[in-house]
XYZ file of C-alpha atoms in Angstrom:
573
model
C 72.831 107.337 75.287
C 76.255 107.645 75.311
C 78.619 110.387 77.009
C 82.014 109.137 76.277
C 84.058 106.490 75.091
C 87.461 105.898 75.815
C 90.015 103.086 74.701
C 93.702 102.447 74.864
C 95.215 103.862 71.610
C 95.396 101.169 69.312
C 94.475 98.634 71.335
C 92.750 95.496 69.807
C 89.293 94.555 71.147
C 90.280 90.862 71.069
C 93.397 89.107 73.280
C 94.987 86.327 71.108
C 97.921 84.267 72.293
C 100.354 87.065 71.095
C 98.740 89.661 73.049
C 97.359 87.187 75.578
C 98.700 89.570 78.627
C 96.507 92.725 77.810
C 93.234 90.873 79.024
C 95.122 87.926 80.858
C 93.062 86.972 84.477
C 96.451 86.796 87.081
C 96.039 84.963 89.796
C 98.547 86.054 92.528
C 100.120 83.296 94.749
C 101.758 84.173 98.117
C 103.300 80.730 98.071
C 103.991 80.098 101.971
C 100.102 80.745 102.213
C 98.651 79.288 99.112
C 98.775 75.135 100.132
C 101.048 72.938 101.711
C 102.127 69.876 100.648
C 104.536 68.180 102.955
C 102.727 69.187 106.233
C 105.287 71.368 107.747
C 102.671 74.099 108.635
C 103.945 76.797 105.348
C 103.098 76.644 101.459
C 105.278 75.161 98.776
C 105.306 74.817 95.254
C 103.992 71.164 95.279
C 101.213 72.310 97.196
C 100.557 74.758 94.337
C 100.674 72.245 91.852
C 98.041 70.123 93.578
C 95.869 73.172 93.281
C 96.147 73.799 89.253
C 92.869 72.257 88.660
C 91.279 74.572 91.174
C 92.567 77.663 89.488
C 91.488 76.057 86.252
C 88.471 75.588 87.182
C 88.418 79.037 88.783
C 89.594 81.001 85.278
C 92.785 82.387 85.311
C 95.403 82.818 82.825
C 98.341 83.278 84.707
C 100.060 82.867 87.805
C 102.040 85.816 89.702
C 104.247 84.005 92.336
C 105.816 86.785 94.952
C 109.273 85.453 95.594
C 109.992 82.316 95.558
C 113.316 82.145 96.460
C 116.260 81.504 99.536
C 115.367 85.013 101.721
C 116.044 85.124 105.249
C 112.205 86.442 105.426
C 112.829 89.999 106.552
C 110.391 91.124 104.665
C 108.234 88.244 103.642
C 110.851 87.257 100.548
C 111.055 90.820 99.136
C 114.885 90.355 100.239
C 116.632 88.037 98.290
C 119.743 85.895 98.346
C 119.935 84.156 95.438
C 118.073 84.633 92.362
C 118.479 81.734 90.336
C 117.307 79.015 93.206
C 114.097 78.124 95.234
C 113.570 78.578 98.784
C 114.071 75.178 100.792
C 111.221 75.836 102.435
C 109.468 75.791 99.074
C 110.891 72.991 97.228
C 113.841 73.575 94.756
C 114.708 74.559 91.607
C 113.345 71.155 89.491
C 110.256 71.330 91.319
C 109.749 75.128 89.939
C 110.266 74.132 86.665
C 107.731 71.168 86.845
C 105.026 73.501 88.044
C 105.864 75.831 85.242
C 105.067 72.882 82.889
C 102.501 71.675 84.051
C 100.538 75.317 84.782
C 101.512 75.759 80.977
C 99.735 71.845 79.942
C 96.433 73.611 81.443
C 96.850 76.913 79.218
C 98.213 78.763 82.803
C 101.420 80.805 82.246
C 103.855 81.762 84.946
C 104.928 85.254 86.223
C 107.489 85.574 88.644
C 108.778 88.785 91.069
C 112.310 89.893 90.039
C 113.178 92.273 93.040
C 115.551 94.464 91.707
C 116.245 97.552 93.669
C 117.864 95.954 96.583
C 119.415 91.788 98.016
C 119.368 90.650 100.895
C 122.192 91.747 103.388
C 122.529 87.754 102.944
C 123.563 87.908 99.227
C 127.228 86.742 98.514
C 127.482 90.177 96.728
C 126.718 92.037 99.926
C 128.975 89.972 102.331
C 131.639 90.586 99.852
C 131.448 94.224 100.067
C 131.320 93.955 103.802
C 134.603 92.058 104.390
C 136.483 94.029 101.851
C 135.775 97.482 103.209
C 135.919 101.442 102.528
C 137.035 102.227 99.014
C 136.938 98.453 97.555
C 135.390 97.368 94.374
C 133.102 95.190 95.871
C 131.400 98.116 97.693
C 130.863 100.182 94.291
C 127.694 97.361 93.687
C 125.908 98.897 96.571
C 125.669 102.847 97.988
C 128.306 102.744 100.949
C 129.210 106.412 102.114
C 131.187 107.675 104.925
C 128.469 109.794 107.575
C 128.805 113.372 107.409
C 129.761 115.110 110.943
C 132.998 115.657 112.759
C 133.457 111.465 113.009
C 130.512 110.474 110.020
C 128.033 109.704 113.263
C 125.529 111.288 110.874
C 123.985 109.343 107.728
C 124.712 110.915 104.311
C 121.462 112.108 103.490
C 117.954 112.782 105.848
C 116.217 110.200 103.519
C 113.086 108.464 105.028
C 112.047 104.685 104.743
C 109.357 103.100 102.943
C 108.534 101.567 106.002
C 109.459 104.294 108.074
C 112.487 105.509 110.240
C 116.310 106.153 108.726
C 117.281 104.957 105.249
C 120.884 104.353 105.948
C 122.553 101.826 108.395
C 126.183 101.909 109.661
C 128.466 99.283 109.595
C 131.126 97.848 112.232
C 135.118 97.968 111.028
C 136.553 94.035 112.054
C 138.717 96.451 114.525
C 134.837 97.358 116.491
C 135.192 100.798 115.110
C 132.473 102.637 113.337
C 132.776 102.065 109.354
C 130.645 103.645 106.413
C 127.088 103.926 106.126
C 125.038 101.561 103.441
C 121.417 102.680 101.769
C 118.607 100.953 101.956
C 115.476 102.101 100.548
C 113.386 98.954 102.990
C 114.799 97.636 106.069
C 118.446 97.509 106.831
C 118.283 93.731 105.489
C 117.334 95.077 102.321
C 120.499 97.020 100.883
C 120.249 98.826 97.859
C 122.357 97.964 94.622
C 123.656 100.622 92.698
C 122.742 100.218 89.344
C 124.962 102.600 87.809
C 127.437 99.675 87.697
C 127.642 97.405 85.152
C 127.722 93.892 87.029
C 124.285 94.830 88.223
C 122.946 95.570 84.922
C 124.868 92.420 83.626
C 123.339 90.223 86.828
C 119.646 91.385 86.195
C 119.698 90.293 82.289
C 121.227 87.164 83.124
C 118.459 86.674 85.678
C 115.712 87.578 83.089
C 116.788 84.770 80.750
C 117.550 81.949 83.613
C 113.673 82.271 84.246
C 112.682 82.886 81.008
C 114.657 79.653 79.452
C 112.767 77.543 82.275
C 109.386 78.669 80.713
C 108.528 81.603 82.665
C 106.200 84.223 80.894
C 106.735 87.490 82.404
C 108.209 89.482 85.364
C 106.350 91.568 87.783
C 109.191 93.934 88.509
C 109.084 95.106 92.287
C 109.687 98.816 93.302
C 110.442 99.523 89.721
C 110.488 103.271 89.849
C 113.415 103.393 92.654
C 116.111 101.661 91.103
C 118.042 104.939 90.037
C 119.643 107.273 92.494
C 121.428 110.911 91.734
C 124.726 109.867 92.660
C 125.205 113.571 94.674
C 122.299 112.049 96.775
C 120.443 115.497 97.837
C 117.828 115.700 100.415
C 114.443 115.149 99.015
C 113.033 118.754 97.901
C 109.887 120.013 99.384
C 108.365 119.558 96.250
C 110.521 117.884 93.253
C 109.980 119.082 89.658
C 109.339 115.658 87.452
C 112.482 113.316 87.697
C 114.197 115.627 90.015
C 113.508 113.591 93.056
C 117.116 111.849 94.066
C 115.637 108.128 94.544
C 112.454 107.895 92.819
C 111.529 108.030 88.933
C 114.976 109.013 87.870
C 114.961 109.234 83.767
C 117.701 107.207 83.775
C 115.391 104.277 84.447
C 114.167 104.000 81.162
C 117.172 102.999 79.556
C 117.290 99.736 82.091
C 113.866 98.833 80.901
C 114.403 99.205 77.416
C 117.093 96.550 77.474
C 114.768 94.465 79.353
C 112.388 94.762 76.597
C 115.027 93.826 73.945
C 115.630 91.087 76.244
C 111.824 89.854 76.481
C 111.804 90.031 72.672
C 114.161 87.492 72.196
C 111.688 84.904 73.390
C 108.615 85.994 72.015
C 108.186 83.312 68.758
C 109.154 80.604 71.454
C 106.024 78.291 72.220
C 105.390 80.023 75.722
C 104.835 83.391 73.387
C 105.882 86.516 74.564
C 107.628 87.448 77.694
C 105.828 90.007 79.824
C 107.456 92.972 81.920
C 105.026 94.332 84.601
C 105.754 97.069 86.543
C 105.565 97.913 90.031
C 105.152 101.947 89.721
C 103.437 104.251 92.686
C 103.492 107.047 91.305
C 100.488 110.289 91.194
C 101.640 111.866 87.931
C 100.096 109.685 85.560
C 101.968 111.095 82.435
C 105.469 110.068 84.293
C 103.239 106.484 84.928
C 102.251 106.432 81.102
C 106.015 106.242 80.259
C 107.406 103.264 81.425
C 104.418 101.488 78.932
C 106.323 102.982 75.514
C 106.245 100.115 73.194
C 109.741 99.576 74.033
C 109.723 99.433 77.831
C 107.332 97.214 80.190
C 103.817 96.202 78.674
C 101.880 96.892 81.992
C 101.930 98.240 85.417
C 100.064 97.910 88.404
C 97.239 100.432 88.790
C 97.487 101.330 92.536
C 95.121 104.302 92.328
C 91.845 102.122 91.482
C 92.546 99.992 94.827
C 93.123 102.645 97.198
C 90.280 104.291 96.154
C 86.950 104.651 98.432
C 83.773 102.996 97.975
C 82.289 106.115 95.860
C 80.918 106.754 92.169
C 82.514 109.559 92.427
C 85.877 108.469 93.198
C 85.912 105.192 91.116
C 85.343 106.857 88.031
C 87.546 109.130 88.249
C 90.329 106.810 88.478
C 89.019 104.102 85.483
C 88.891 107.721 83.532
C 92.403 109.006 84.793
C 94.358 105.523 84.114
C 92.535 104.377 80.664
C 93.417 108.412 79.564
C 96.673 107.953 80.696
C 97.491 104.458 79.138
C 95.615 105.569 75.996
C 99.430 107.556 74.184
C 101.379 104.425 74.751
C 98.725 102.004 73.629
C 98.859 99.604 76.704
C 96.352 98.401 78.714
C 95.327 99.665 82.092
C 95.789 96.986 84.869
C 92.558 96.468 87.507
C 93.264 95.070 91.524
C 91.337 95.423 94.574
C 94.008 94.013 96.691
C 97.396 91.977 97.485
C 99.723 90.984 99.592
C 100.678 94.297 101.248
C 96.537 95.699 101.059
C 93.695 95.213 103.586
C 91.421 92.705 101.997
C 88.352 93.972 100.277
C 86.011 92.548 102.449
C 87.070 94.417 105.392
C 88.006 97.597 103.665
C 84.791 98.364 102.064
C 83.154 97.632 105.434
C 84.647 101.132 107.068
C 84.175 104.213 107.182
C 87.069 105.065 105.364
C 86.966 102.740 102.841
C 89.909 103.785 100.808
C 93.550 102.739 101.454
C 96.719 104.044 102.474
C 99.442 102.616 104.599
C 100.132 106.272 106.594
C 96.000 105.079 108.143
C 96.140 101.596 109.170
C 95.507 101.380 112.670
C 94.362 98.112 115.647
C 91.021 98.344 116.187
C 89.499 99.884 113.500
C 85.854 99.324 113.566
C 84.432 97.263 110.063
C 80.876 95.679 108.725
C 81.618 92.649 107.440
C 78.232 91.898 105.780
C 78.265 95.881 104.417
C 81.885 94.737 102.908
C 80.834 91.628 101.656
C 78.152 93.091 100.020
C 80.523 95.827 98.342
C 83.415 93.394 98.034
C 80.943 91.694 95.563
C 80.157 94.110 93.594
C 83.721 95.481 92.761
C 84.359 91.915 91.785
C 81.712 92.261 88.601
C 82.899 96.045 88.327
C 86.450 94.998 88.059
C 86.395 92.091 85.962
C 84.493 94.121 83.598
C 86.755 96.808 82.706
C 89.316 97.072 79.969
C 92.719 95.476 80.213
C 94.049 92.954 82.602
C 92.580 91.674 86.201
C 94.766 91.157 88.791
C 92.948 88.819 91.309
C 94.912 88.598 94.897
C 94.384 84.538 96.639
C 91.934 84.489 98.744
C 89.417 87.138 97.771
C 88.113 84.577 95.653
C 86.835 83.780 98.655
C 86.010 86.602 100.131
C 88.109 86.216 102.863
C 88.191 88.965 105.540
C 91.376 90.176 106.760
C 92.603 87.981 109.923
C 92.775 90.731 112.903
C 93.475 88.586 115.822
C 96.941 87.508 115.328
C 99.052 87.748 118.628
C 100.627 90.228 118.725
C 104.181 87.766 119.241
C 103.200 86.489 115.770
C 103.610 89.022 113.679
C 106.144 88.928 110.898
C 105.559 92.101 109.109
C 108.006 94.669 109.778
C 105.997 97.386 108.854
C 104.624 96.673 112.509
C 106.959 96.917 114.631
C 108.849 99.929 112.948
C 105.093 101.784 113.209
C 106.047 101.435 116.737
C 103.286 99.138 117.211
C 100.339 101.041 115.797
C 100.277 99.631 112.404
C 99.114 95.535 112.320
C 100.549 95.476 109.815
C 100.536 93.420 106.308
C 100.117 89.498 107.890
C 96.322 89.745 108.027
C 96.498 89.410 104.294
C 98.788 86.820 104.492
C 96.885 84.102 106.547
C 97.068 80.492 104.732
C 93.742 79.744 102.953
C 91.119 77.823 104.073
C 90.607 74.389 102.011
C 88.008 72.299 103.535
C 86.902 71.059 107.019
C 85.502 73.119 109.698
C 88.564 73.250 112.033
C 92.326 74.832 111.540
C 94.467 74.237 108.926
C 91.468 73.944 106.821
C 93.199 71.745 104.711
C 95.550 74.173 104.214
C 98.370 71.493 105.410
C 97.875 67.326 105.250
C 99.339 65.970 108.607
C 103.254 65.101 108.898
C 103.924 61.701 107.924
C 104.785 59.174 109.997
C 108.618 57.747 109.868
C 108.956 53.966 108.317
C 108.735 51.638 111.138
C 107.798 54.204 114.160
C 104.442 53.103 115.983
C 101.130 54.470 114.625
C 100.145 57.539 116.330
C 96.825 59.911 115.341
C 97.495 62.179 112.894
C 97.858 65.621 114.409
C 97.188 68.651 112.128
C 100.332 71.108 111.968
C 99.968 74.688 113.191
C 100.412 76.970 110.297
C 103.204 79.272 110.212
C 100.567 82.219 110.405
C 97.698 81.021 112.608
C 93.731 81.026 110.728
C 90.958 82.369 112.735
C 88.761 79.741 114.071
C 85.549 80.794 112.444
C 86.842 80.224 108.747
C 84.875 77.174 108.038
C 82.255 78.684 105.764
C 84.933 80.458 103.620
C 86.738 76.916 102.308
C 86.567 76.626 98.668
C 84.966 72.933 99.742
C 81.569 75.147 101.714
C 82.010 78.215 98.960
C 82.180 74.834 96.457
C 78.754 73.661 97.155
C 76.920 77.010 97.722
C 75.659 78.529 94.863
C 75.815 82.337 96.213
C 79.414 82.155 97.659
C 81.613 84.689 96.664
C 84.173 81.662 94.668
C 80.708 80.780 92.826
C 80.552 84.659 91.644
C 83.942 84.619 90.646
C 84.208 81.557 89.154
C 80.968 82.892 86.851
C 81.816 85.754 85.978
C 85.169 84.658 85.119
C 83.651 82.060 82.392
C 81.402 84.905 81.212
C 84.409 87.016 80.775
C 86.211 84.515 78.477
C 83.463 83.584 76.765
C 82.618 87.502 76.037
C 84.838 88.970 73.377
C 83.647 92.273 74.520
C 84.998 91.917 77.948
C 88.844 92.262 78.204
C 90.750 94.306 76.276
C 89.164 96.880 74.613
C 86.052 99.666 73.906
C 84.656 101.280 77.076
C 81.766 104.102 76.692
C 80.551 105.600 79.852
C 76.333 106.047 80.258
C 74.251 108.083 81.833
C 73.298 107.478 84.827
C 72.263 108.538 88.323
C 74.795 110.175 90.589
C 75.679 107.324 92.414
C 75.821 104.929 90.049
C 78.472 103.926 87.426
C 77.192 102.526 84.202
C 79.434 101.944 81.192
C 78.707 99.807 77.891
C 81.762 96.827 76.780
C 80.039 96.422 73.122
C 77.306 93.891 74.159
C 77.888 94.027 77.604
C 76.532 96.466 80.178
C 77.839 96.792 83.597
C 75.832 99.141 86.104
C 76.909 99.188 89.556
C 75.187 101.064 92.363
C 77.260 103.000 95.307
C 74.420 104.620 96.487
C 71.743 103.942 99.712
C 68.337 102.894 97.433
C 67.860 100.580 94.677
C 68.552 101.912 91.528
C 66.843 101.695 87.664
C 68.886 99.429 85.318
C 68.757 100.465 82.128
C 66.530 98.540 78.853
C 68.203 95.197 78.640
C 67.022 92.219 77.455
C 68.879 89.570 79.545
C 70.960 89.650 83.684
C 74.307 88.324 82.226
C 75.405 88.025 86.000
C 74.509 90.312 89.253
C 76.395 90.484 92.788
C 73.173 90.513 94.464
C 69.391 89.145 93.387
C 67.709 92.189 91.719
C 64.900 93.858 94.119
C 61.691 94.141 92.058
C 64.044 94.697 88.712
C 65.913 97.395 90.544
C 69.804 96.845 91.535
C 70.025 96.977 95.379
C 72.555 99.529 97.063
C 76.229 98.187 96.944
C 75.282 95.623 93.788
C 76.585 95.038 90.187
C 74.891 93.360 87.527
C 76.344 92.768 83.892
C 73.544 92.903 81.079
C 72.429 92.567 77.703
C 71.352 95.469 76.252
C 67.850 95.530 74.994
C 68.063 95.636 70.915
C 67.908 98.646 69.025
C 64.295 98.867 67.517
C 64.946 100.107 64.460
């Protein structure tokens, strides 16, 4: 029996190659971690392409890539000095372009970050700005404003961080004196562009159709709801009204998208099909969320509310309820992650106490089950993958890979870290290169420098990866996870197949089912998926076939912390 259905308004039940994005599998790749190809100890797009057939093989539609290009790595490529080149450290621009086609030759398109709130304090734009001082032109691209005080030794506004501590840096006249303060939403490396100026909105369109001429199929557009400031810049309110806060979901915002849509349009009868705009938006008022998805603004955004969620009927389905009823006015499709590059990974998440996420908690030393997160890191794969809309699947989990929580502390990279003031790890236990095969670092991960032409032989020594992998990483390679049938790459990799295979799965029809308190049980057409939260084995309901289950079934019941996907037994009459 059924006790409600929802859908995303005028949504079609089947993905074709026009709409391929609104059940697309996207595969995010955190290039200087994914696989390395020239043995220098960090990722690069060559090593990527070596790997298509294993994402082939694997299921996915699409590729995200987080940036790709030159950044002086403040923040792991988020800040960006040149937009229409690859990072040396990656390869270079040809070699992009050759991945692009060939990811395309196996049916895999190509989503790249555009990072458009803020450069680097490397771009040409912002060293510009900085030699030509108060009042120039160059300085109207960015926020530069003289500190308030008897001698502006006070920034312009009390603004906080997103990763903590003061939002405005001052700069240093030629003369040694104190100059005018600059914002910056991230670290001071990160300044903010102003994008009530016209070059900016000129620079970002150009950038769209640079990628977008080389093949690329969409954008995943970072920090998306902060682009807009009020000029006046208040203090942040107590409490803001809807778009009244100064720096965050302005209504002014939608007017940038909008010509980014009309942008993306222009390519979509071209053979890679249409161009995709994915937003970045954390934001708890899911009406203001719903907005950016109009039909002519971004066709999806992340949904950051399933992921941070804890390991709880309770909690789960309220948010698959809360973001397919908010998608559902705007006809797009909701967006489903359990992790990424900035989130603890599932495995060791769902193993605590706390099992939800939120930056504010993160903490050294917090206690985890990994075979309890396993378990549940399992079965939110199957729950995930069988909800409506698009699946978002973060390298690495895959594999099931626990977060790495023994990097030295000397290490580190993130600089959420050290501006926690050392309580935070941080985001680089995500970030550790992936295991490949062998039973020893790099896994794989990098093939051994090669020797010079003519210099004597010498044994191959393996290169130390720019992130160090913890020695007891053997059994997670995808060559071990390969060859055992009950890995958590085997799961994926069938439940992936079933999922293409299954109209029904995707984009679509979801009706909820009755069920037992801890237990969420919802119907895709054919398809049943029943997962249990609670501490006993639970009833499945009549079915006639086990499409797929996270864990073997216990007597016919579904064991605590288990999914299973079924056919429905056939209606008698």
């Amino acid at each position: 029996m059924t006790t409600e259905t929802l859908t995303p308004a005028a949504a079609p039940t089947t993905a074709t190659d026009a709409d391929w994005w609104r059940s697309a599998v996207i595969y995010e790749v955190y290039v200087r971690s994914f696989a390395d190809a020239d043995g220098d100890g960090t990722g690069d797009l060559a090593g990527v392409r070596s790997k298509l057939g294993y994402l082939k093989d694997l299921g996915v539609d699409a590729l995200w890539f987080t940036p790709w290009y030159p950044s002086p790595l403040a923040d792991g490529g988020y800040d960006v000095s040149d937009y229409r080149a690859i990072n040396p450290a990656f390869g270079d621009l040809a070699e992009a372009e050759a991945l692009i086609r060939a990811a395309l030759e196996l049916g895999i398109r190509t989503i790249i970050d555009v990072v458009p709130n803020h450069v680097s304090h490397e771009h040409p734009w912002f060293q510009e700005a900085l030699a030509a001082g108060a009042g120039s032109r160059a300085r109207e691209r960015f926020w530069f404003r003289d500190g308030r005080g008897e001698n502006g030794e006070l920034p312009p506004t009390d603004w906080v961080s997103n990763f903590g501590g003061p939002t405005w840096t001052r700069t240093t006249n030629p003369d040694g004196t104190p100059g005018q303060w600059y914002l910056h939403l991230f670290s001071p490396e990160q300044p903010d562009l102003n994008w009530d100026h016209p070059d900016i909105r000129r620079e970002h369109e150009d950038i769209l159709r640079f990628w977008f001429d080389r093949g690329v199929a969409g954008v995943r557009i970072d920090s998306a709801a902060l682009l807009v400031k009020d000029a006046t810049l208040p203090e942040v309110p107590e409490n803001p009204a809807p778009g009244e806060h100064p720096n965050t979901d302005r209504d002014e915002l939608h007017d940038i998208y909008r010509r980014w849509r009309a942008v993306a349009e222009e390519y979509k009868d071209t053979p890679v099909g249409p161009r995709v705009l994915v937003g970045e938006i954390w934001l708890p008022d899911s009406e203001r969320f719903a907005k950016y998805l109009r039909p002519d603004e971004m066709h999806t955004a992340f949904n950051f509310d399933f992921m941070s969620r804890a390991w709880s009927a309770d909690e789960l389905r309220a948010s698959i309820t809360t973001m397919l009823a908010a998608h559902a006015p705007v006809g797009a499709p909701s967006t489903w992650v359990l992790s990424n590059h900035d989130v603890t990974r599932p495995v060791t998440r769902y193993g605590r106490a706390d099992s939800a996420f939120a930056f504010a908690t993160k903490r050294f030393g917090t206690p985890t089950d990994l075979a309890l997160g396993t378990r549940r890191a399992r079965a939110a794969a199957l729950l995930t993958a069988a909800l409506p809309g698009s699946l978002y699947l973060y390298q690495g989990d895959e594999l099931g890979l626990p977060e790495a929580e023994d990097i030295p502390l000397e290490l580190l990279h993130d600089p959420m870290h050290e501006r926690s003031g050392g309580v935070d790890p941080g985001r680089d236990g995500c970030r550790v290169p992936l295991p490949w095969a062998g039973d020893h670092p790099p896994y794989g991960f990098s093939t051994p420098q090669a020797v010079a032409e003519g210099a004597p032989p010498e044994p191959a020594v393996a290169p130390r990866t720019w992130l160090p992998q913890p020695g007891d990483w053997a059994a997670y390679t995808v060559e071990a996870e390969t060859a055992d049938p009950t890995s958590m790459l085997s799961l994926y990799r069938a439940a992936l197949r079933i999922r293409r295979a299954d109209d029904d799965l995707g984009d679509g029809l979801l009706q909820w089912l009755d069920s037992a308190p801890e237990v969420l049980a919802f119907s895709r057409g054919d398809v049943v998926c029943v997962t249990n939260l609670g501490s006993r084995p639970a009833a499945l309901p009549a079915h006639r076939d086990v499409l797929i289950a996270s864990a073997a079934l216990d007597g016919g019941l579904l064991p605590p912390d288990s999914t299973a996907w079924l056919r429905p037994a056939l209606d008698p009459a």
